[in-house]
Structure formats: structure tokens, C-alpha cells
mmCIF file of C-alpha atoms in Angstrom:
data_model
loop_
_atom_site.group_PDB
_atom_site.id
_atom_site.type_symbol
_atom_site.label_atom_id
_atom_site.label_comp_id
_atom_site.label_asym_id
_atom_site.label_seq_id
_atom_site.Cartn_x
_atom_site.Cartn_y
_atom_site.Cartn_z
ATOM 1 C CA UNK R 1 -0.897 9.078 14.000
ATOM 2 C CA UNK R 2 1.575 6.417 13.656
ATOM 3 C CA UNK R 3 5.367 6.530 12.821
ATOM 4 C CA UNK R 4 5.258 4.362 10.126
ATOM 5 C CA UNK R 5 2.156 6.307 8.832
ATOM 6 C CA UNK R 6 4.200 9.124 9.105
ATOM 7 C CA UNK R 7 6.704 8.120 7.071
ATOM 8 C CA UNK R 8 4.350 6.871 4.256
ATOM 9 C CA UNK R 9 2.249 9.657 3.988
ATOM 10 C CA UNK R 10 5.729 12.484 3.880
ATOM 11 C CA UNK R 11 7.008 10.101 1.112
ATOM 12 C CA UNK R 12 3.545 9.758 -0.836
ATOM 13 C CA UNK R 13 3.334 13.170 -0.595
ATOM 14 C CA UNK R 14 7.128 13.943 -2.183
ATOM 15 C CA UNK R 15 6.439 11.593 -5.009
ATOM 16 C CA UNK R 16 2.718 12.725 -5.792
ATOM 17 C CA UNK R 17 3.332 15.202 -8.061
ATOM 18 C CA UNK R 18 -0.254 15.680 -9.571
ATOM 19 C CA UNK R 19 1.103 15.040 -13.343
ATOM 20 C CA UNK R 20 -2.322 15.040 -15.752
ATOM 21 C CA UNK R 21 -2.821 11.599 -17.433
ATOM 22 C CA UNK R 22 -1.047 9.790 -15.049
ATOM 23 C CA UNK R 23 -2.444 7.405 -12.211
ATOM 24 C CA UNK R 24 -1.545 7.179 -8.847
ATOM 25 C CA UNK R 25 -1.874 3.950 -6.341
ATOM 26 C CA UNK R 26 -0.423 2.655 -3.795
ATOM 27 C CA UNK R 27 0.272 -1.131 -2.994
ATOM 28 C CA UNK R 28 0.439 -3.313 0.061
ATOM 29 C CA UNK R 29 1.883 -6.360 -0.250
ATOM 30 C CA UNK R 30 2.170 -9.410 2.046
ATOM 31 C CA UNK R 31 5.806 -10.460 1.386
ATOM 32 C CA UNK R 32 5.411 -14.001 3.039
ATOM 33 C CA UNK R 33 9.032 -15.503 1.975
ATOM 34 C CA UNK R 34 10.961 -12.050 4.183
ATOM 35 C CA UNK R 35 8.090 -11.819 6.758
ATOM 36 C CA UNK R 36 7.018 -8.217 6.251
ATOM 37 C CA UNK R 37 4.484 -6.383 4.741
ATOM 38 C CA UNK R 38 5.613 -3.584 2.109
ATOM 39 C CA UNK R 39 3.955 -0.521 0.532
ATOM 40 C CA UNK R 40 4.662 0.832 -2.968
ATOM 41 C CA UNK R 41 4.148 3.817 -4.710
ATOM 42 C CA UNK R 42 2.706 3.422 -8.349
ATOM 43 C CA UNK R 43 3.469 5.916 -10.824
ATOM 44 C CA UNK R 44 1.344 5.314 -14.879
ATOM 45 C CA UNK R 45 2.089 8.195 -16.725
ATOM 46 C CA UNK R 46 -0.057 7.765 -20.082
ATOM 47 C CA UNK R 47 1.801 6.163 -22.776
ATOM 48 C CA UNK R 48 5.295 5.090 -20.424
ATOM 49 C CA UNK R 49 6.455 2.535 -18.303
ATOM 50 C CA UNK R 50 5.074 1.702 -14.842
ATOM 51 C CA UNK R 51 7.032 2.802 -11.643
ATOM 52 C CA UNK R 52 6.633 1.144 -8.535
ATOM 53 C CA UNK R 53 8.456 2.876 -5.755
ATOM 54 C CA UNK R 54 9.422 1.274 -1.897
ATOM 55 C CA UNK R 55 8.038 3.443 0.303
ATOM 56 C CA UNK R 56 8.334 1.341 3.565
ATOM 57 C CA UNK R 57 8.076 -2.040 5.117
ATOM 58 C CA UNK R 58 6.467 -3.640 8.571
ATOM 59 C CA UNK R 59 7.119 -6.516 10.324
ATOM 60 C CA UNK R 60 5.055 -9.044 9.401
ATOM 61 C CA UNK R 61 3.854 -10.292 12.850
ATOM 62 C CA UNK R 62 1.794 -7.413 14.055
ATOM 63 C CA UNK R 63 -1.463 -7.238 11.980
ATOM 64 C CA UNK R 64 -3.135 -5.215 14.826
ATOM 65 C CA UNK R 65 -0.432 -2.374 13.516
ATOM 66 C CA UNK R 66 -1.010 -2.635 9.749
ATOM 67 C CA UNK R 67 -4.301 -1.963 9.988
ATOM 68 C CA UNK R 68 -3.603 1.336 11.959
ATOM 69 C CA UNK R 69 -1.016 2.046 9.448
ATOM 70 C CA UNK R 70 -3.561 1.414 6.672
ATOM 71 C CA UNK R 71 -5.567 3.455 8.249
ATOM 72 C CA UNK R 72 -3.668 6.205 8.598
ATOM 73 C CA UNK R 73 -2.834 6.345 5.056
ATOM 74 C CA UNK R 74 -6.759 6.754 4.080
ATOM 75 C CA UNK R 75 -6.908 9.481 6.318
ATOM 76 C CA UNK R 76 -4.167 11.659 4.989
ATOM 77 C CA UNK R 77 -4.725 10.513 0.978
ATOM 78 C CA UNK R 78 -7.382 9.673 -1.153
ATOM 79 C CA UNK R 79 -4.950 7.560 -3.216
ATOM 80 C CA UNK R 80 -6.046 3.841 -3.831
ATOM 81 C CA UNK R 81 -4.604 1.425 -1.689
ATOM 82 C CA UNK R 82 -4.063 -2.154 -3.683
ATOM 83 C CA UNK R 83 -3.982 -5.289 -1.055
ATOM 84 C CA UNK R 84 -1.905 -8.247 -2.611
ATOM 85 C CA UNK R 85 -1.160 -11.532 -0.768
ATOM 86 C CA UNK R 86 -3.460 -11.127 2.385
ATOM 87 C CA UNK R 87 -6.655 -14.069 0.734
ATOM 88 C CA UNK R 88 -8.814 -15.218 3.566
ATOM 89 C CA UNK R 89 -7.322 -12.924 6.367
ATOM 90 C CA UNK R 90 -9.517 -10.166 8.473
ATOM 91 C CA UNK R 91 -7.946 -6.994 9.744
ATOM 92 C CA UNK R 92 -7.965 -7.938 14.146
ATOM 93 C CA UNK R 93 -9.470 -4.740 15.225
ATOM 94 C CA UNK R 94 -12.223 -4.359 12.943
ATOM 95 C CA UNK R 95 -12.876 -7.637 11.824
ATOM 96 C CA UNK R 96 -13.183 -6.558 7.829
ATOM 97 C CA UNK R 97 -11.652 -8.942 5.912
ATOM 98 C CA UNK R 98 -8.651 -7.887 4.293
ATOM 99 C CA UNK R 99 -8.468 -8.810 0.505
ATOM 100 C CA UNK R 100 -11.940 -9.489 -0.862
ATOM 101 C CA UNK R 101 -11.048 -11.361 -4.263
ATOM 102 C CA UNK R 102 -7.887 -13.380 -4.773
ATOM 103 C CA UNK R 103 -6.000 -11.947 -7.670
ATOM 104 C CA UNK R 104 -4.911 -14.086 -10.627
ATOM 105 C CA UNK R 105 -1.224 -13.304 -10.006
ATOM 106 C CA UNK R 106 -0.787 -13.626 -6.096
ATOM 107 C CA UNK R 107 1.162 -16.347 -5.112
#
């Protein structure tokens, strides 16, 4: 496993505190105006506010190590990963693409 993976999956599993009625996601996002790519951690509790938590951020010129990352991540959680900003690319080692529908509120 990766570093960054590493990293990820220690802080997903601080903040994943198995609450009942609450939901649990993660989210990648292609930040294209600082050039890196940055995972959340999404906390719903039912009836409160949404959390969104940084849990780390990638250069944005190595795809090739994103997808390991990504992969990593599904390995060690069965959270839901969220893809935002990444329309029209395909991952370089697989080939999948990325981000099947484009999102109403992607830039």
C-alpha cells in the first residue's frame, strides 16, 4: 500500500465512528484552480448539518498515482467514494473512465 493511502485510510478510520442514522462518504475532488486532487470525509448525522472533513490532498499531475490511491482506499473501506470534477477523463492504468455522469454542480 501507498503512503498517501495510508494516511487516508488511519484518518477515515479515526473519524468513522459507526454513529446509527448517520451516513458516511468520502469525496474526491479535482481541484483544477490549486492543481491537486483532494479527499473529504462526509459526516450526515440524521436531522444535523453536513460535515465535510480534509483528509488529504495529491498533486494533481500524477493520475497514474490517484488511481492507486483510490484504490487503496476500496480495499481497506467499504465507504462510498464520490468523484467530482474528473468529466471525460479515464483512470491510465486501467483505462475505466473516471466520472461516469457530469454532476449538475461541477464546475
Amino acid at each position: 500500500m501507498n503512503k498517501d493511502a495510508d494516511t487516508i485510510n488511519q484518518r477515515v478510520d479515526q473519524l468513522f465512528t459507526r454513529h446509527s442514522q448517520t451516513r458516511y462518504w468520502i469525496t474526491l475532488v479535482d481541484d483544477r484552480y490549486n492543481h491537486s486532487f483532494n479527499f473529504f470525509f462526509n459526516i450526515l448525522p440524521q436531522k444535523q448539518r453536513h460535515k465535510s472533513i480534509p483528509l488529504h490532498s495529491l498533486p494533481s499531475d500524477d493520475l497514474e498515482r490517484l488511481e492507486l490511491t483510490v484504490n487503496a482506499i476500496h480495499e481497506h473501506t467499504q465507504l462510498t467514494i464520490e468523484i467530482r470534477g474528473f468529466q471525460g477523463m479515464r483512470w491510465p492504468i486501467s483505462g475505466n473512465v473516471i466520472q461516469r455522469k457530469q454532476r449538475s454542480d461541477d464546475a
